[in-house]
Tab-separated table of C-alpha atoms in Angstrom:
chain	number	residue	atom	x	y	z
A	545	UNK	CA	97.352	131.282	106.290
A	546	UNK	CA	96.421	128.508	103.984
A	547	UNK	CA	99.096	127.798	101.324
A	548	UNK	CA	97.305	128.259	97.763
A	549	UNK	CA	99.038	124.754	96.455
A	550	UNK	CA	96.338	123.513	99.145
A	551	UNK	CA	93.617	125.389	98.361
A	552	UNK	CA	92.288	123.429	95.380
A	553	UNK	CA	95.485	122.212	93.676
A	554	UNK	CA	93.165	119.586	91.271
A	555	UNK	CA	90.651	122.561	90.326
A	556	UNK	CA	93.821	125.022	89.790
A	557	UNK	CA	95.746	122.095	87.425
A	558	UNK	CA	92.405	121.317	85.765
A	559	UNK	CA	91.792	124.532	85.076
A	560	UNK	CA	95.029	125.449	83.664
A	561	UNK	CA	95.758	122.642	81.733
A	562	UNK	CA	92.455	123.665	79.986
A	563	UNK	CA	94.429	127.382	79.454
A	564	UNK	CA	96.850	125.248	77.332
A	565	UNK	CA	94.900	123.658	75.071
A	566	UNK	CA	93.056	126.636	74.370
A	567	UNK	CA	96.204	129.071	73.848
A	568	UNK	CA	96.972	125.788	71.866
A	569	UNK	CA	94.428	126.167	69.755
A	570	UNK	CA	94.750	129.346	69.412
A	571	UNK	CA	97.507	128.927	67.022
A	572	UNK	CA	95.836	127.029	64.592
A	573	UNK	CA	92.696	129.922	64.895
A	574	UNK	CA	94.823	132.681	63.976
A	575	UNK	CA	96.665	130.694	61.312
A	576	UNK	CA	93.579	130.020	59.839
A	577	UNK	CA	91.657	133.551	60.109
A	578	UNK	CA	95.219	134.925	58.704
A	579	UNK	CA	94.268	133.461	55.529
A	580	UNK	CA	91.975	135.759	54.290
A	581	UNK	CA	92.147	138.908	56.791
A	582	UNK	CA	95.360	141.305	57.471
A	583	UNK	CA	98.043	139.968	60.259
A	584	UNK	CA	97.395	143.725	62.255
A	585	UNK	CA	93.330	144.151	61.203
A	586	UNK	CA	93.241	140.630	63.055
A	587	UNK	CA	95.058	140.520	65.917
A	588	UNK	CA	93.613	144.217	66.585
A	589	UNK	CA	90.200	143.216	65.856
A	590	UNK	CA	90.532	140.010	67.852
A	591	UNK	CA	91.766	141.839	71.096
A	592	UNK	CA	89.149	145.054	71.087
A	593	UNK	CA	86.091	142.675	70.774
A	594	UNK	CA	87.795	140.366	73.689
A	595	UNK	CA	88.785	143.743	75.851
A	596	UNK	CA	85.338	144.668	75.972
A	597	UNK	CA	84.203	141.700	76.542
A	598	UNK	CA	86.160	141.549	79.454
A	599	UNK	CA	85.584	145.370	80.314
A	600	UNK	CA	81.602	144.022	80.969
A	601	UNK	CA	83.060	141.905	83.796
A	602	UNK	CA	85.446	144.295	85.418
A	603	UNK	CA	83.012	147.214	85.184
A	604	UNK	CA	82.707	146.884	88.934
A	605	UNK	CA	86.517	147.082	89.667
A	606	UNK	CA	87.559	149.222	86.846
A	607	UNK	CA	85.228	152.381	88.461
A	608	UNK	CA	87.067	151.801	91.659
A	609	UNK	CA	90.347	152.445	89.724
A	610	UNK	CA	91.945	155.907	89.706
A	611	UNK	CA	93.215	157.880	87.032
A	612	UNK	CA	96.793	156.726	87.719
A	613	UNK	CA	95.797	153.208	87.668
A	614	UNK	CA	94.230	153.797	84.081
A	615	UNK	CA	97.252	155.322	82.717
A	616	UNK	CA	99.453	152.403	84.496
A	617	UNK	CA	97.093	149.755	83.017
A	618	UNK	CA	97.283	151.497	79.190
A	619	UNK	CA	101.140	151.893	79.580
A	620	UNK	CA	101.442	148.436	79.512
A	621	UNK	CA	98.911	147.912	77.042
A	622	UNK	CA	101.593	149.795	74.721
A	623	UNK	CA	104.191	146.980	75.931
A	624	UNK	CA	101.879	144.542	75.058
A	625	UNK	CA	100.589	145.963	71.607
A	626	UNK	CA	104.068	145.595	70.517
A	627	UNK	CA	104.783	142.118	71.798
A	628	UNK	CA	101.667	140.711	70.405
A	629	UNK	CA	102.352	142.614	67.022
A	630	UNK	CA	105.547	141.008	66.432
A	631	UNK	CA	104.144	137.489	67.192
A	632	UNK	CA	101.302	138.034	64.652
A	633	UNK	CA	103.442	138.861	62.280
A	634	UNK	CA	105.742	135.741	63.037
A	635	UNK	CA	102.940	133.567	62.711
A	636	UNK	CA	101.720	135.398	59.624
A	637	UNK	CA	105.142	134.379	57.734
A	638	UNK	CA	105.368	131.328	60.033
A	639	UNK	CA	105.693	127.664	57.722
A	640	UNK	CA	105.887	125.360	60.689
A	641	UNK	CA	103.483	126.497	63.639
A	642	UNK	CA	105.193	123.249	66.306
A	643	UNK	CA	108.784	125.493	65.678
A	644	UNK	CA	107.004	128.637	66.323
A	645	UNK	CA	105.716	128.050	69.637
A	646	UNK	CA	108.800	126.458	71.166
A	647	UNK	CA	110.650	129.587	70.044
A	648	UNK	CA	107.695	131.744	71.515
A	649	UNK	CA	108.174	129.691	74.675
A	650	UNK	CA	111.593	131.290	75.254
A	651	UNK	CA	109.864	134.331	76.528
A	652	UNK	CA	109.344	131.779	79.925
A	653	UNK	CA	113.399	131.133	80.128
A	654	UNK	CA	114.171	134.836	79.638
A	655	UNK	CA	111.689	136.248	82.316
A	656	UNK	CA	114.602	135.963	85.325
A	657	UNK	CA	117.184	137.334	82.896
A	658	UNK	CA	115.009	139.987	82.194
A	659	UNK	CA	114.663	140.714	85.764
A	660	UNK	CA	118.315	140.701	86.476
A	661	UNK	CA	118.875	143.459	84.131
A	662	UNK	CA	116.231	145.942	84.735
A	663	UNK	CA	115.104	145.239	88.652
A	664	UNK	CA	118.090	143.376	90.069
A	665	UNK	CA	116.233	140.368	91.207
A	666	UNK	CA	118.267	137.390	91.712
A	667	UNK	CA	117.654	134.715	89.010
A	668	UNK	CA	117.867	131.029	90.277
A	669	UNK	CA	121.068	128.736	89.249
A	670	UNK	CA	119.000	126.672	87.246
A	671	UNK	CA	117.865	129.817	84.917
A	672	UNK	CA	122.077	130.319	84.006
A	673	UNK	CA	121.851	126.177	83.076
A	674	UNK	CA	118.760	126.550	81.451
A	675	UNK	CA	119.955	129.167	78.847
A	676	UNK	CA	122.671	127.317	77.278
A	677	UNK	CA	120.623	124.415	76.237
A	678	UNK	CA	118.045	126.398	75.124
A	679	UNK	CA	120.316	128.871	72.929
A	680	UNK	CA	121.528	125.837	71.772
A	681	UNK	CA	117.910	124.362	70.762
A	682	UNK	CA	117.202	127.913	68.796
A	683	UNK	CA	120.878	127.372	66.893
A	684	UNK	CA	119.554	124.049	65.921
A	685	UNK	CA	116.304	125.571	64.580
A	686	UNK	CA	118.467	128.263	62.558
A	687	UNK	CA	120.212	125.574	61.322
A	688	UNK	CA	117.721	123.971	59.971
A	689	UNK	CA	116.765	126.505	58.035
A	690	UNK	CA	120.418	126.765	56.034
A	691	UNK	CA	122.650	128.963	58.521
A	692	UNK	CA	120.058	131.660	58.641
A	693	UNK	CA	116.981	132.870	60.527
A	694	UNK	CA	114.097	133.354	58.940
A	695	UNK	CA	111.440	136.108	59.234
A	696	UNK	CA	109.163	134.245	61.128
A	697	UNK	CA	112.271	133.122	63.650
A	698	UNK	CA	113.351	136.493	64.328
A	699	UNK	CA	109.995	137.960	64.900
A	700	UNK	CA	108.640	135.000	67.173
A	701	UNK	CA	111.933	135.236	69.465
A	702	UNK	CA	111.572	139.480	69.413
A	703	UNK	CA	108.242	138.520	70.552
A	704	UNK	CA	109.222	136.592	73.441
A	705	UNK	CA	112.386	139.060	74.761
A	706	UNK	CA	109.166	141.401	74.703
A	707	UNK	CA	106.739	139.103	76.509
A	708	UNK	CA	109.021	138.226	79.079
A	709	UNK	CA	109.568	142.246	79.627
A	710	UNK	CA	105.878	142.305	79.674
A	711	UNK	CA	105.067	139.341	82.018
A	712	UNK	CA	107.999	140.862	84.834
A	713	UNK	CA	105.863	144.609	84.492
A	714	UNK	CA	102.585	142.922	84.712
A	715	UNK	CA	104.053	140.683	87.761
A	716	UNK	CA	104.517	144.092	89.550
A	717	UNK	CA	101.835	145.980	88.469
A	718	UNK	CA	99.636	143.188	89.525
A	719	UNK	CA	100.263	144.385	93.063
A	720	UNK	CA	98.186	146.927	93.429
A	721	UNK	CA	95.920	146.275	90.896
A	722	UNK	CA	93.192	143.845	90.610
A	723	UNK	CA	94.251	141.138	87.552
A	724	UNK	CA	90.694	141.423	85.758
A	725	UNK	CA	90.431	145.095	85.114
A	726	UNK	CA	94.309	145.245	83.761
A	727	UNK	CA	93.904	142.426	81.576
A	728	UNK	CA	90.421	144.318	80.405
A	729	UNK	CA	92.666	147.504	79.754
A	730	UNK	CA	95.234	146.244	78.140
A	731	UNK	CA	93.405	143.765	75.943
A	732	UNK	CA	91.410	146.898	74.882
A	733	UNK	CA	94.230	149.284	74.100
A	734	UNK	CA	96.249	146.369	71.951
A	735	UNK	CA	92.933	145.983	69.507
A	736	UNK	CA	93.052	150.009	69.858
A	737	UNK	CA	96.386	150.763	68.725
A	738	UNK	CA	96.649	147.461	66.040
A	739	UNK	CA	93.503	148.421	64.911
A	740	UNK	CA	94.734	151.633	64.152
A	741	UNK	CA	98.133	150.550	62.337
A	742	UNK	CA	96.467	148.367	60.378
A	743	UNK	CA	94.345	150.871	59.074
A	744	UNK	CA	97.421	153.284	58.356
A	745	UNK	CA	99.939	150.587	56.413
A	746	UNK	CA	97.952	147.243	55.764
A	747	UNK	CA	95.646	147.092	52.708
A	748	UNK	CA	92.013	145.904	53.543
A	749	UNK	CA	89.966	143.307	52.130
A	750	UNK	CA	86.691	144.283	50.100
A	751	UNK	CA	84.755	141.300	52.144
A	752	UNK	CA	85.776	138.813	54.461
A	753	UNK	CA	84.024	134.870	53.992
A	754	UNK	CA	82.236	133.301	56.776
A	755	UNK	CA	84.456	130.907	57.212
A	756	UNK	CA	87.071	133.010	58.408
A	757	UNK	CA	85.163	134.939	60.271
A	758	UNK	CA	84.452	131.844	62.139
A	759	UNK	CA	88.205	131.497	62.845
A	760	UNK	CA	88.033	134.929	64.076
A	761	UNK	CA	85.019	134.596	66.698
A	762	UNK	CA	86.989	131.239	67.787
A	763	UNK	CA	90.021	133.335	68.214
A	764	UNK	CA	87.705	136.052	70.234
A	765	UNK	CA	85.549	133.794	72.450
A	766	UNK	CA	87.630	130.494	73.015
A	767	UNK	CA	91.530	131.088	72.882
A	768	UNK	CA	91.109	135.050	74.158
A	769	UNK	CA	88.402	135.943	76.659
A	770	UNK	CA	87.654	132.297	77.967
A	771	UNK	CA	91.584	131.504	78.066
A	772	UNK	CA	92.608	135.346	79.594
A	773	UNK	CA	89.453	134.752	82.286
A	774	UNK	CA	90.176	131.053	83.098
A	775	UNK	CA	94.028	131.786	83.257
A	776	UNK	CA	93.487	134.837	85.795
A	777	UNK	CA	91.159	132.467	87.797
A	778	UNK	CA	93.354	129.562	88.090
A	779	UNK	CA	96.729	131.624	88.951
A	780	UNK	CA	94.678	133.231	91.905
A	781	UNK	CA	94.260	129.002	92.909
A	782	UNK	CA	97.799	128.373	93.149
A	783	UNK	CA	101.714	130.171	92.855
A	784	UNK	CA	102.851	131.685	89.905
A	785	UNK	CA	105.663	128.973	89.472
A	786	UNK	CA	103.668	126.286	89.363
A	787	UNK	CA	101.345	127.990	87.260
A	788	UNK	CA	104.406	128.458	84.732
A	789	UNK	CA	105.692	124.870	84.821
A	790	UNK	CA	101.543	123.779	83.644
A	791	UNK	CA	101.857	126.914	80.926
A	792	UNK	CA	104.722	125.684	79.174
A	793	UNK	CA	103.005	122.638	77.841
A	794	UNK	CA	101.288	125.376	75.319
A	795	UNK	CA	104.204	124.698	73.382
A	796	UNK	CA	104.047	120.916	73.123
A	797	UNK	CA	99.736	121.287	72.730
A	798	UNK	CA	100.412	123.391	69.567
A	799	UNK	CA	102.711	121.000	68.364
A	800	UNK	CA	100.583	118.282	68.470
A	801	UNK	CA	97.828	119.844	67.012
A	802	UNK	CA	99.539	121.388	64.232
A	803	UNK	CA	100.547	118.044	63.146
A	804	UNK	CA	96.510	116.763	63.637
A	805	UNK	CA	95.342	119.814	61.728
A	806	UNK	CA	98.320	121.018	58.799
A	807	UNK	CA	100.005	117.167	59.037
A	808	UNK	CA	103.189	119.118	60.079
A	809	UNK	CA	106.300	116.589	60.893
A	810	UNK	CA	109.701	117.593	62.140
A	811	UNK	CA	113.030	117.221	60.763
A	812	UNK	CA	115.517	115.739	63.073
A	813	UNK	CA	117.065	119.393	63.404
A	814	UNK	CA	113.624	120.864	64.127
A	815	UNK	CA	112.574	117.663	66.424
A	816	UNK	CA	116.611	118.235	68.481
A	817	UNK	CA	115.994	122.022	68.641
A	818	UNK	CA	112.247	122.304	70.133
A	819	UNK	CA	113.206	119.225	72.429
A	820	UNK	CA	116.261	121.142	73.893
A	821	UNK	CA	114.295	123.959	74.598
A	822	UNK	CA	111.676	122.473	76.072
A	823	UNK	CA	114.299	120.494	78.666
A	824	UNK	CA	115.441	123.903	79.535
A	825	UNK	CA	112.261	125.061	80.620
A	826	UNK	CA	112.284	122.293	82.520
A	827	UNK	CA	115.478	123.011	84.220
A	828	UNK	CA	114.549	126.479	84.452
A	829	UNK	CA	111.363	125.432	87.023
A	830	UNK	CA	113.186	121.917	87.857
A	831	UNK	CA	112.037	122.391	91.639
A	832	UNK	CA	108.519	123.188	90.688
A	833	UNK	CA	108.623	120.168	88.354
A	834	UNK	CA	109.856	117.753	90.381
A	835	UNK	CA	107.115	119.237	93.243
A	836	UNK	CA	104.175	118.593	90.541
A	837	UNK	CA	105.248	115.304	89.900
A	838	UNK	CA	105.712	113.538	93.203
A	839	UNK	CA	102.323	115.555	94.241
A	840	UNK	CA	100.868	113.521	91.559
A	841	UNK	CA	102.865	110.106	92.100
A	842	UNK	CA	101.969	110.261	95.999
């Protein structure tokens, strides 16, 4: 059997690299549709219209599904309604989007960890080095803001202990179902269930402007559906690790264009704490690193 690193290792690096920049941009979408719509009535709106979306390309697979497979799918879509709720609301407070998505990046580091605890996988040695530094990155951050965290701290990282739950369910579910259908599924019962909460506590707007509903049909066609569909193409291209070590440059993408877009700049604090933890995600998939970069030095 052919090894998928060999398969089309350019197309699958391409591809994903291309997943960055849009989850990337995705960032400074959302930031800007959040000024004039609802943190909930967004993020549910944005994930209904992308689940069907999708749905219109898994039609196929999803009427091959059985009823267990439905309820399987939605059961994580509950998972993921609540991850994705508290990062909407972290970005919604959120003053400094570069901190934000290194903290939101922890999810990555605390995937193993997570694993340990509820399935009794073996985490590698580099995941128990990795933590530290990271941990120590996030005290840095909390520093920064005066010996505290604030609200959009503490809901980003809630947000990413939840992810990384999410991402070790998905990794088994994934299994014995196809990827495209369960992404469909759960996309669709997130903009179901945030839809629906935002109607119950969250005060609507009379009328929304054009321009951010322009934000919001980025959000829905570019940085959801394309990114989700690209994403579940390029992982079938090559291994999940190396997939991850590509992924984590979302972090440094947002960064970047965060500064480009809001003219954001670090403090040394902020600049010491989101360069710790991205070395530990670094350690944390060392091997794969080091694997990626003589592939691309030979």
């Amino acid at each position: 059997m052919t090894d998928p690193m060999e398969r089309s290792p350019l197309r699958a690096d391409l591809l994903l690299l291309t997943v960055t920049l849009l989850a990337a941009a995705g960032w400074i979408f959302s930031k800007e549709a959040l000024g004039g719509m609802p943190p909930l009535l967004f993020i549910g709106t944005r994930f209904l219209v992308a689940g069907m979306i999708l749905v219109l390309f898994a039609l196929p697979a999803l009427r091959r599904l059985r009823r267990r497979d439905l309820v399987t799918s939605a059961g994580v879509g509950l998972l993921f309604s609540a991850a994705i709720g508290f990062w909407v609301m972290g970005l919604f407070h959120s003053r400094h989007l570069g901190e934000s998505a290194f903290i939101n990046s922890l999810g990555i580091l605390l995937v193993p960890v997570v694993a340990r605890l509820l399935f009794g996988d073996r985490p590698p040695r580099s995941t128990w080095i990795a933590l530290p530094v990271a941990l120590v990155g996030f005290g840095l951050l909390s520093l920064n803001a005066g010996l505290r965290l604030e609200p959009s701290q503490w809901l980003i990282a809630t947000s990413a202990l939840l992810f990384s739950l999410l991402i070790n369910i998905n990794t088994r579910v994934v299994r014995h179902l196809p990827a495209l259908p369960l992404t469909a599924i759960q996309l669709t019962i997130v903009g179901i269930l945030l839809s629906l909460a935002s109607a119950l506590i969250e005060p609507w707007p009379a009328r929304i402007g054009g321009d951010i509903l322009g934000w919001l049909a980025a959000s829905i066609l570019l940085s959801s559906t394309l990114r989700f569909f690209l994403q579940i193409h390029a992982q079938g291209l090559t291994t999940p690790s190396h997939a991850a070590v590509i992924l984590m440059l979302e972090a440094v993408w947002t960064a970047l264009l965060a500064a480009a877009w809001y003219g954001e700049t670090m403090t040394l604090l902020q600049l010491a704490g989101c360069s710790l933890i991205f070395t530990a995600l670094l350690i944390n998939r060392w091997y794969w690193v080091r694997k990626l970069v003589l592939r691309f030095a030979g």
